Coordinates of C-alpha atoms in Angstrom, one line a residue:
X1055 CA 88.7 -143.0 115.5
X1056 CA 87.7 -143.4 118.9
X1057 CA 85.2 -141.3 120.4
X1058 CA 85.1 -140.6 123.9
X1059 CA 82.5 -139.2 126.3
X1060 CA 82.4 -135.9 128.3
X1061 CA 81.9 -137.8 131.5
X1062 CA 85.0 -140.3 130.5
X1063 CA 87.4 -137.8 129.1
X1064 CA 86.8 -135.9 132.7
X1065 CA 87.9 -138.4 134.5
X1066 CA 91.1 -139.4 132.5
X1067 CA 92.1 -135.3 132.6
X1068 CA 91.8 -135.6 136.7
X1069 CA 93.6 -138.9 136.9
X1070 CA 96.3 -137.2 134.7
X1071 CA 96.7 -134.2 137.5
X1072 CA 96.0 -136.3 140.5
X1073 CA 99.4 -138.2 138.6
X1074 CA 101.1 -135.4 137.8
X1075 CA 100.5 -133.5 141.6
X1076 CA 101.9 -136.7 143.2
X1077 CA 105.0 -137.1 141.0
X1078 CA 105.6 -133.5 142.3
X1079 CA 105.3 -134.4 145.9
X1080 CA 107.8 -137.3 145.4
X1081 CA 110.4 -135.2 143.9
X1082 CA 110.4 -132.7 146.5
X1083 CA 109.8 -135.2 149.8
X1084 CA 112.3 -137.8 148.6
X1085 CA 115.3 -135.8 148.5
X1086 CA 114.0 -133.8 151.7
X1087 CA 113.8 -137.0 153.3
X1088 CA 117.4 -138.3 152.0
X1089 CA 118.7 -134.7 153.3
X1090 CA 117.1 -135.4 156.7
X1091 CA 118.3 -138.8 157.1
X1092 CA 121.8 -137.8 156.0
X1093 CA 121.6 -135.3 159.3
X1094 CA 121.3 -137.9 161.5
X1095 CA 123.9 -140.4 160.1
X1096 CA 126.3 -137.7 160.0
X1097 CA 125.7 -134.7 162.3
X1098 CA 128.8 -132.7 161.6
X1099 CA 126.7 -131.7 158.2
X1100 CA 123.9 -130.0 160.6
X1101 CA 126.0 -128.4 163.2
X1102 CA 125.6 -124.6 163.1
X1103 CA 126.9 -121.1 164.6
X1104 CA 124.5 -118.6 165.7
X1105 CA 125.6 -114.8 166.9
X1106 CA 124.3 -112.1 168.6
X1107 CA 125.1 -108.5 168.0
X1108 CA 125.9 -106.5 171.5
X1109 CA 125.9 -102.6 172.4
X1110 CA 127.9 -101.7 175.1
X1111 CA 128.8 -98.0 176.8
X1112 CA 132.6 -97.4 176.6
X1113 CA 134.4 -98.1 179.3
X1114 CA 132.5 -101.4 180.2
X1115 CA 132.4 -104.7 179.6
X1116 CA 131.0 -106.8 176.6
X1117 CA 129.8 -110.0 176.6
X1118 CA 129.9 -111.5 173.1
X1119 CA 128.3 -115.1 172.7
X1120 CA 128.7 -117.8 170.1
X1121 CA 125.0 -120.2 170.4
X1122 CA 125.8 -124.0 168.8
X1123 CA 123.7 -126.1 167.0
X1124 CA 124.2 -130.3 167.1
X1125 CA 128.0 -129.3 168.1
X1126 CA 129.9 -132.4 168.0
X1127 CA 133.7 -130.9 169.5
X1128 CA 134.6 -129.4 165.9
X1129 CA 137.0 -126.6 166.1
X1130 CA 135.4 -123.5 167.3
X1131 CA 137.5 -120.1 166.6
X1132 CA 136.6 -116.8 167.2
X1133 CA 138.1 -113.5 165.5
X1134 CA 138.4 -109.8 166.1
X1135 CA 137.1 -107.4 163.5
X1136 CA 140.7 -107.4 162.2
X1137 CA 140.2 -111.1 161.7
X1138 CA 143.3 -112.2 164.4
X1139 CA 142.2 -115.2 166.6
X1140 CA 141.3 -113.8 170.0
X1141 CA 140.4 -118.2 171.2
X1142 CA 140.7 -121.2 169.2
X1143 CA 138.8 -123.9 171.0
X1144 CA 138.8 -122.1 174.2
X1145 CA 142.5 -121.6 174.1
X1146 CA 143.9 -118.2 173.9
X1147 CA 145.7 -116.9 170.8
X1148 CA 146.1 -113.5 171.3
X1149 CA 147.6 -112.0 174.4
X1150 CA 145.2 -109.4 175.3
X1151 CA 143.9 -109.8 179.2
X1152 CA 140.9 -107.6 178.5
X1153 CA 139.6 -110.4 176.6
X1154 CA 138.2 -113.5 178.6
X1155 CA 136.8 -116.7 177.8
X1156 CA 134.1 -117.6 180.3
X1157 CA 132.3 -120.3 179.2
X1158 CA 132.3 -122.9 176.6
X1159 CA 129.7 -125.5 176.4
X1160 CA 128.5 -128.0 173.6
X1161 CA 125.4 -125.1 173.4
X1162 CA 127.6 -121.9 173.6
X1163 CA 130.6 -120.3 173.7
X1164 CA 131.3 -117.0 175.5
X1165 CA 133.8 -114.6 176.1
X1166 CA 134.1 -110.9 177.9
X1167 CA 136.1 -107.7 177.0
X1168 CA 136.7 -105.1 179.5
X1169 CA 137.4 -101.4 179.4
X1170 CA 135.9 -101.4 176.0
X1171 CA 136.9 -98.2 173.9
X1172 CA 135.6 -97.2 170.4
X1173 CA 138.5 -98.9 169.0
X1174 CA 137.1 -102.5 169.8
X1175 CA 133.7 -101.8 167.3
X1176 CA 133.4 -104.1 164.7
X1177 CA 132.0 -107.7 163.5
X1178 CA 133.3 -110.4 166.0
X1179 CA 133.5 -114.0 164.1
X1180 CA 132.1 -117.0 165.7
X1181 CA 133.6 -119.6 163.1
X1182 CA 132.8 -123.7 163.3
X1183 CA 135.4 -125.9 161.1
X1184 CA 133.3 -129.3 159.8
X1185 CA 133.1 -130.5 156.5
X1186 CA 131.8 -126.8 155.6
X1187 CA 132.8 -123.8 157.7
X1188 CA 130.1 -122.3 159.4
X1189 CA 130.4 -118.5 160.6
X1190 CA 128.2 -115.5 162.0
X1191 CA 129.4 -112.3 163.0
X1192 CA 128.5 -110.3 165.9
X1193 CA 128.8 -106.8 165.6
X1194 CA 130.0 -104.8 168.8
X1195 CA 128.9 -101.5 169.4
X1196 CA 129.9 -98.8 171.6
X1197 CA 128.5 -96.0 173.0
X1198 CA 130.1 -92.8 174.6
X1199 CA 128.1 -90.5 176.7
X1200 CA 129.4 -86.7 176.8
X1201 CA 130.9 -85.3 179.8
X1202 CA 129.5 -82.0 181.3
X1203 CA 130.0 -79.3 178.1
X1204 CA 132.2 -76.4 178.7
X1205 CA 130.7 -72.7 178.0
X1206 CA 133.1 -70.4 175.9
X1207 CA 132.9 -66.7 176.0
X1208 CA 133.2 -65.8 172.2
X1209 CA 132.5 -62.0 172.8
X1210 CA 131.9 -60.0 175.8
X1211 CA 129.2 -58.8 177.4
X1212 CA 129.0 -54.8 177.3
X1213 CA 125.7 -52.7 178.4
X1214 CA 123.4 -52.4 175.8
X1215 CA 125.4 -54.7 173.3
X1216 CA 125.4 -58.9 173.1
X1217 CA 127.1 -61.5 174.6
X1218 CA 128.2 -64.3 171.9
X1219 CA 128.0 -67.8 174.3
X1220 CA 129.2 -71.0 172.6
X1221 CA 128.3 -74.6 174.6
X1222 CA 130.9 -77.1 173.8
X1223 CA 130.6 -81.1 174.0
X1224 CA 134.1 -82.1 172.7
X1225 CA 133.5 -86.2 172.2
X1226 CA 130.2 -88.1 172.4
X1227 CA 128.7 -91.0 169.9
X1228 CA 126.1 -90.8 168.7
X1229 CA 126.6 -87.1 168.7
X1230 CA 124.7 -85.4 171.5
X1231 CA 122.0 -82.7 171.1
X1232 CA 123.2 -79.4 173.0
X1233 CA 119.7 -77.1 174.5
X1234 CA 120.8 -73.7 176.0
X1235 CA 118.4 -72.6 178.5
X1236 CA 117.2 -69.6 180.9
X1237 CA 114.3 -69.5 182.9
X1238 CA 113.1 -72.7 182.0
X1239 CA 112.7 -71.4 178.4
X1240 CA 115.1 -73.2 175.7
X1241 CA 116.7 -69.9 174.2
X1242 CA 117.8 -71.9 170.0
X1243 CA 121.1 -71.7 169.2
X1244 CA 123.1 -72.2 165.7
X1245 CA 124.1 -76.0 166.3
X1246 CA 127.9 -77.2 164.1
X1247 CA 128.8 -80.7 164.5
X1248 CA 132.4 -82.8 163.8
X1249 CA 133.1 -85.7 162.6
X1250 CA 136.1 -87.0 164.4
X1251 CA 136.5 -90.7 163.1
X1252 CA 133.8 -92.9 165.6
X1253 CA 133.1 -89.8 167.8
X1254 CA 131.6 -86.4 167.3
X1255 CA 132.0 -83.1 168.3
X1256 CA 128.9 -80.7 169.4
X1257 CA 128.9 -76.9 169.5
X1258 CA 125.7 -74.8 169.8
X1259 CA 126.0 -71.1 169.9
X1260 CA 123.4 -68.2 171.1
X1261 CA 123.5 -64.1 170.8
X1262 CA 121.6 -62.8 173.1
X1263 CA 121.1 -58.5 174.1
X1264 CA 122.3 -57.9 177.4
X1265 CA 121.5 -54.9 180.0
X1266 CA 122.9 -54.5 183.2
X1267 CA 120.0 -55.9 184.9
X1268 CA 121.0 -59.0 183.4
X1269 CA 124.3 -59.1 185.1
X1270 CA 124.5 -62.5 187.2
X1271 CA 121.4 -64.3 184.9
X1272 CA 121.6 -67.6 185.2
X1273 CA 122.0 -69.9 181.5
X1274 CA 122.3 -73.6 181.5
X1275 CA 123.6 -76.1 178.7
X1276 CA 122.1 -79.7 178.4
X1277 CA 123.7 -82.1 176.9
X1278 CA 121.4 -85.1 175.9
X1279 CA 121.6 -88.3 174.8
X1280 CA 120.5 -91.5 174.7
X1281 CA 123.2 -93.1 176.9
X1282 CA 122.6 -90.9 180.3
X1283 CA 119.0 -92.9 180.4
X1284 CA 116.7 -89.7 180.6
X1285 CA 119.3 -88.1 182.5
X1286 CA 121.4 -84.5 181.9
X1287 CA 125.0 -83.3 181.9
X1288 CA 124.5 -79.5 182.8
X1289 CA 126.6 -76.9 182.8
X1290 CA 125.6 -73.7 184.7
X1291 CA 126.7 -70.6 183.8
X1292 CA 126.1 -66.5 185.0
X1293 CA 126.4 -64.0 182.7
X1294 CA 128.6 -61.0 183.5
X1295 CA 128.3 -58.3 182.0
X1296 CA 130.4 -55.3 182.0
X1297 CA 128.9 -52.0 182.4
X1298 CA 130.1 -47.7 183.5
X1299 CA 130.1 -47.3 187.2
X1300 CA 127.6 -45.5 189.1
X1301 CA 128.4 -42.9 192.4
X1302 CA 126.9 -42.2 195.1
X1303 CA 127.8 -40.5 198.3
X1304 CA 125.7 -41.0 201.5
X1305 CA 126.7 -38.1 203.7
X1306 CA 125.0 -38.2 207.6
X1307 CA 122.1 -36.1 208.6
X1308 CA 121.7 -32.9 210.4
X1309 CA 123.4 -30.0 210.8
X1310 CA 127.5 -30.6 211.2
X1311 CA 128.7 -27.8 214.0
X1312 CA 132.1 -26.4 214.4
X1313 CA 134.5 -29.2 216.3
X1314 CA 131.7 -32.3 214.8
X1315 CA 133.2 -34.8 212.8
X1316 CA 132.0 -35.7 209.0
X1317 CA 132.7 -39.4 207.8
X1318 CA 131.1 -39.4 203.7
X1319 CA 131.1 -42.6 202.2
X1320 CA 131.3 -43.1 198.2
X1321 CA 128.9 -46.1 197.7
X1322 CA 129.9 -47.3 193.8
X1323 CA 128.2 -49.9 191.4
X1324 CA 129.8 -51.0 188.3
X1325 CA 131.6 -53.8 186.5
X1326 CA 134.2 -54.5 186.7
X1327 CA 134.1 -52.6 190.5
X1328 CA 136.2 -49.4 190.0
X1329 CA 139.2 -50.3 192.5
X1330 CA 140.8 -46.9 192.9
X1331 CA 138.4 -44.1 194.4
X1332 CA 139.3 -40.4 193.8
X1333 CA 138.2 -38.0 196.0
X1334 CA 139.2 -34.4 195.9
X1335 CA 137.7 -30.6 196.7
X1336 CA 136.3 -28.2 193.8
X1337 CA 138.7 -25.3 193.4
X1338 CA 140.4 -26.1 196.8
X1339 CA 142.8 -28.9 198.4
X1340 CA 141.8 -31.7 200.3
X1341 CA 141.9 -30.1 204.2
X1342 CA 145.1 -31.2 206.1
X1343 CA 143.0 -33.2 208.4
X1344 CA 140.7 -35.3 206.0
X1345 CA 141.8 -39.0 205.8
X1346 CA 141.1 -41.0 203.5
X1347 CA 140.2 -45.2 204.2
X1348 CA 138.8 -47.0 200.8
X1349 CA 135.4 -45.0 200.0
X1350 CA 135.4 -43.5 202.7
X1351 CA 136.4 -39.8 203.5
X1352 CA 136.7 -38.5 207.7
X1353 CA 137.3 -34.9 208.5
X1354 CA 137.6 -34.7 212.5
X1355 CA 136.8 -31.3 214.2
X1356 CA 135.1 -29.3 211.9
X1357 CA 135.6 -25.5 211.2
X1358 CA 134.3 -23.1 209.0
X1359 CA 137.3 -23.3 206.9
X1360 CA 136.1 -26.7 205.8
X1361 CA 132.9 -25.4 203.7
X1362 CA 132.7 -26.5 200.5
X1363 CA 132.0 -29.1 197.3
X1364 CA 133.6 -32.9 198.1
X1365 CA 133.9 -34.5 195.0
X1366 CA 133.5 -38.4 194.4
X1367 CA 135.0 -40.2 191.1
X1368 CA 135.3 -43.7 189.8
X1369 CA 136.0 -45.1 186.6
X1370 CA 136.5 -48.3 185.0
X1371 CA 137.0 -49.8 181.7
X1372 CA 133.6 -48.8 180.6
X1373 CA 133.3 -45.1 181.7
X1374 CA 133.7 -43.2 184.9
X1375 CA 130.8 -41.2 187.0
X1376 CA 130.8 -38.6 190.2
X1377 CA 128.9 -37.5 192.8
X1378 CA 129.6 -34.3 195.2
X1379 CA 128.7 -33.1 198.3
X1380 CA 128.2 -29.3 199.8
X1381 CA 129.8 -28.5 203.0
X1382 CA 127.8 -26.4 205.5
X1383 CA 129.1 -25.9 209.2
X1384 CA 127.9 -23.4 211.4
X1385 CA 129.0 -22.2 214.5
X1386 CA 127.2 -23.3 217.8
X1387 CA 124.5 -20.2 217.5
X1388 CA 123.7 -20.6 214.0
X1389 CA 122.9 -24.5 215.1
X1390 CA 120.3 -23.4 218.0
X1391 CA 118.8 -20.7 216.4
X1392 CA 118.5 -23.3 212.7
X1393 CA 116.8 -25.6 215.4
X1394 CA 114.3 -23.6 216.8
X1395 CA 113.4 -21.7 213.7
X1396 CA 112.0 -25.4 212.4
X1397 CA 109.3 -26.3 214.7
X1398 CA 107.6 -22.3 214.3
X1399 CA 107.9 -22.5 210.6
X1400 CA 106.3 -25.8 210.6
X1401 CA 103.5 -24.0 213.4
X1402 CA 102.6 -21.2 211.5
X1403 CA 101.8 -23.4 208.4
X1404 CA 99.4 -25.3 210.4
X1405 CA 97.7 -22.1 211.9
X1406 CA 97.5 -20.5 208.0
X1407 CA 96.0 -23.4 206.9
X1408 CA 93.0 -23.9 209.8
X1409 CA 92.5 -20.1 209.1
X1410 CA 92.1 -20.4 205.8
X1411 CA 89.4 -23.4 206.7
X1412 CA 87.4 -21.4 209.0
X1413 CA 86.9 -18.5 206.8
X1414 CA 86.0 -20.9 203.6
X1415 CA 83.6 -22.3 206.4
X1416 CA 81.8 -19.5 207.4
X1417 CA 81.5 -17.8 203.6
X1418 CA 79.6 -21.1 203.3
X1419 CA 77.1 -20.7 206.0
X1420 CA 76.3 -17.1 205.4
X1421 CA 75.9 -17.8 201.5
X1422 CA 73.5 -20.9 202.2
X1423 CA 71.4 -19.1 205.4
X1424 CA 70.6 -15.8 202.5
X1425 CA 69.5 -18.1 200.2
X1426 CA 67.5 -19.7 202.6
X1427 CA 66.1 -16.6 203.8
X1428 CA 65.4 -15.1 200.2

């Protein structure tokens, strides 16, 4: 039995790893090396196919490139997502003129598709034919903005009630987000959204409580999304709402004398505007010479016979309203003595009134001089 040192049997154990370590490094260099010498006696084993994915807006035009690697003239085919040859070797296969091939070098191969539509998505292959097939797919995507959504009416807008709004973008992809808005202030809405294959549908809703001074307010829809580039599709919209007429009739000033004319006009307000006018006299007919023009009612030359209560209607859908007007003509005395009655009525108010100041006055003086005094 041999006995062997601390210091010796050290050394042997690292000889033994620095052995073992370099029997590791030759089995993994010298078939590394035999790999990389094999490339360059026979290049068609390194030859590769590279492919790059491409997102383009419908309607436009794709470029979908093929990069090559040690490319020696091999056959070079490239396939639709249905896998038909679209070029083989830069040869066309497929008669489709949307697709082109534009250029094809030892480094790449390109080709173009116009008017794309959602129908062209998919993996496009770049294949390479040596010894082993090499292939990469590049995966076409397309995107389709919305068009301006449409606003639909889903119930009608009545005084005092709510008006239903629905904000429609029928085809978009990604889908779009819909933002209803009014005064600058987003108003939410109850959002549904379609599938329809490679496009969606968008809807958003809104109820909102309508008076009639919100007849003619303004609402907007937005549609957003990523392919307007910060930009909107709006759609503008007023509200209408439907409420009862109001009446009104503005009758002219002064006294009316016997041979004057009267012209009253029946102002009106409502919606929808009350198109036929009704005018009539209270427990009496119209007088032979009134004539009647839209709102407007003319009675030339005047007589006493003509006193009375004019009556103003309207209606609509949503109710009906009135407004009359009394009569009064007097006869050329009544008129100058009316007129001159006026200014002295008016006088002796002013003279009461300064009276009753001077008295209140001089109760004043006399109370404070006593008091003075006492």
């Amino acid at each position: 039995m041999t006995l062997i040192s601390p210091g010796k049997r050290n050394t042997q154990e690292d000889q033994r790893g620095i052995s073992t370590m370099a029997l590791s490094v030759w089995n993994y260099c010298v078939p590394l090396a035999i790999i990389t010498a094999a490339c360059l006696v026979n290049t068609a084993r390194c030859q590769a196919v590279q492919a790059e994915n491409v997102t383009v807006l419908e309607g436009g035009t794709a470029q979908i490139s093929c990069r090559l690697q040690n490319y020696d003239g091999s056959i070079v085919v490239i396939q639709n997502p249905r896998r038909q040859t679209l070029f083989f070797n830069g040869t066309r296969a497929l008669k489709d003129d949307r697709f082109q091939m534009v250029l094809f070098t030892q480094r790449l191969v390109r080709i173009t598709l116009t008017n794309v539509s959602v129908s062209d998505e998919g993996g496009y292959f770049c294949q390479l034919y040596t010894d082993a097939t090499h292939h990469q797919v590049a995966t076409l995507s397309v995107s389709v903005p919305p068009e301006t959504p449409t606003v639909e009416v889903k119930q009608e807008a009545v005084e005092g009630g709510e008006a239903e709004l629905t904000c429609v973008s029928p085809r978009s992809k990604p889908a779009t987000t819909l933002r209803w808005m009014r005064n600058s202030r987003e108003i939410p809405g109850v959002v549904s959204q379609q599938d329809n294959g490679k496009t969606f549908s968008v809807s958003s809703t809104i109820r909102i409580p309508v008076e009639r001074k919100d007849n003619g307010a303004a609402l907007n829809c937005e549609a957003i999304h990523p392919a307007l580039s910060g930009q909107k599709r709006v759609r503008h919209y007023r509200l209408d709402v439907y409420f009862a007429p109001t009446v009104r009739i503005v009758s002219p000033t002064g006294i009316l004398r016997e041979g004057d004319s009267l012209s009253l006009t029946c102002s009106i307000t409502g919606n929808p505007l009350p198109r036929d006018i009704l005018w009539s006299k209270i427990n009496d007919t119209l007088p032979e010479r009134a004539e009647i023009s839209g709102p407007t009612l003319q009675i030339s030359r005047l007589s006493q016979s003509h006193n009375g209560t004019y009556l103003c209607q309207a209606q609509n859908n949503y109710g009906r309203a009135a407004d009359h007007y009394t009569l009064l003509v007097y006869d050329p005395g009544a008129v100058v003595e009316t007129h001159s009655a006026v200014p002295y009525a008016v006088i002796g108010g002013v003279l009461a009134l300064l009276v009753f100041t001077v008295i209140c006055v001089l109760i004043v003086t006399i109370w404070c001089s006593v008091r003075q005094k006492a």
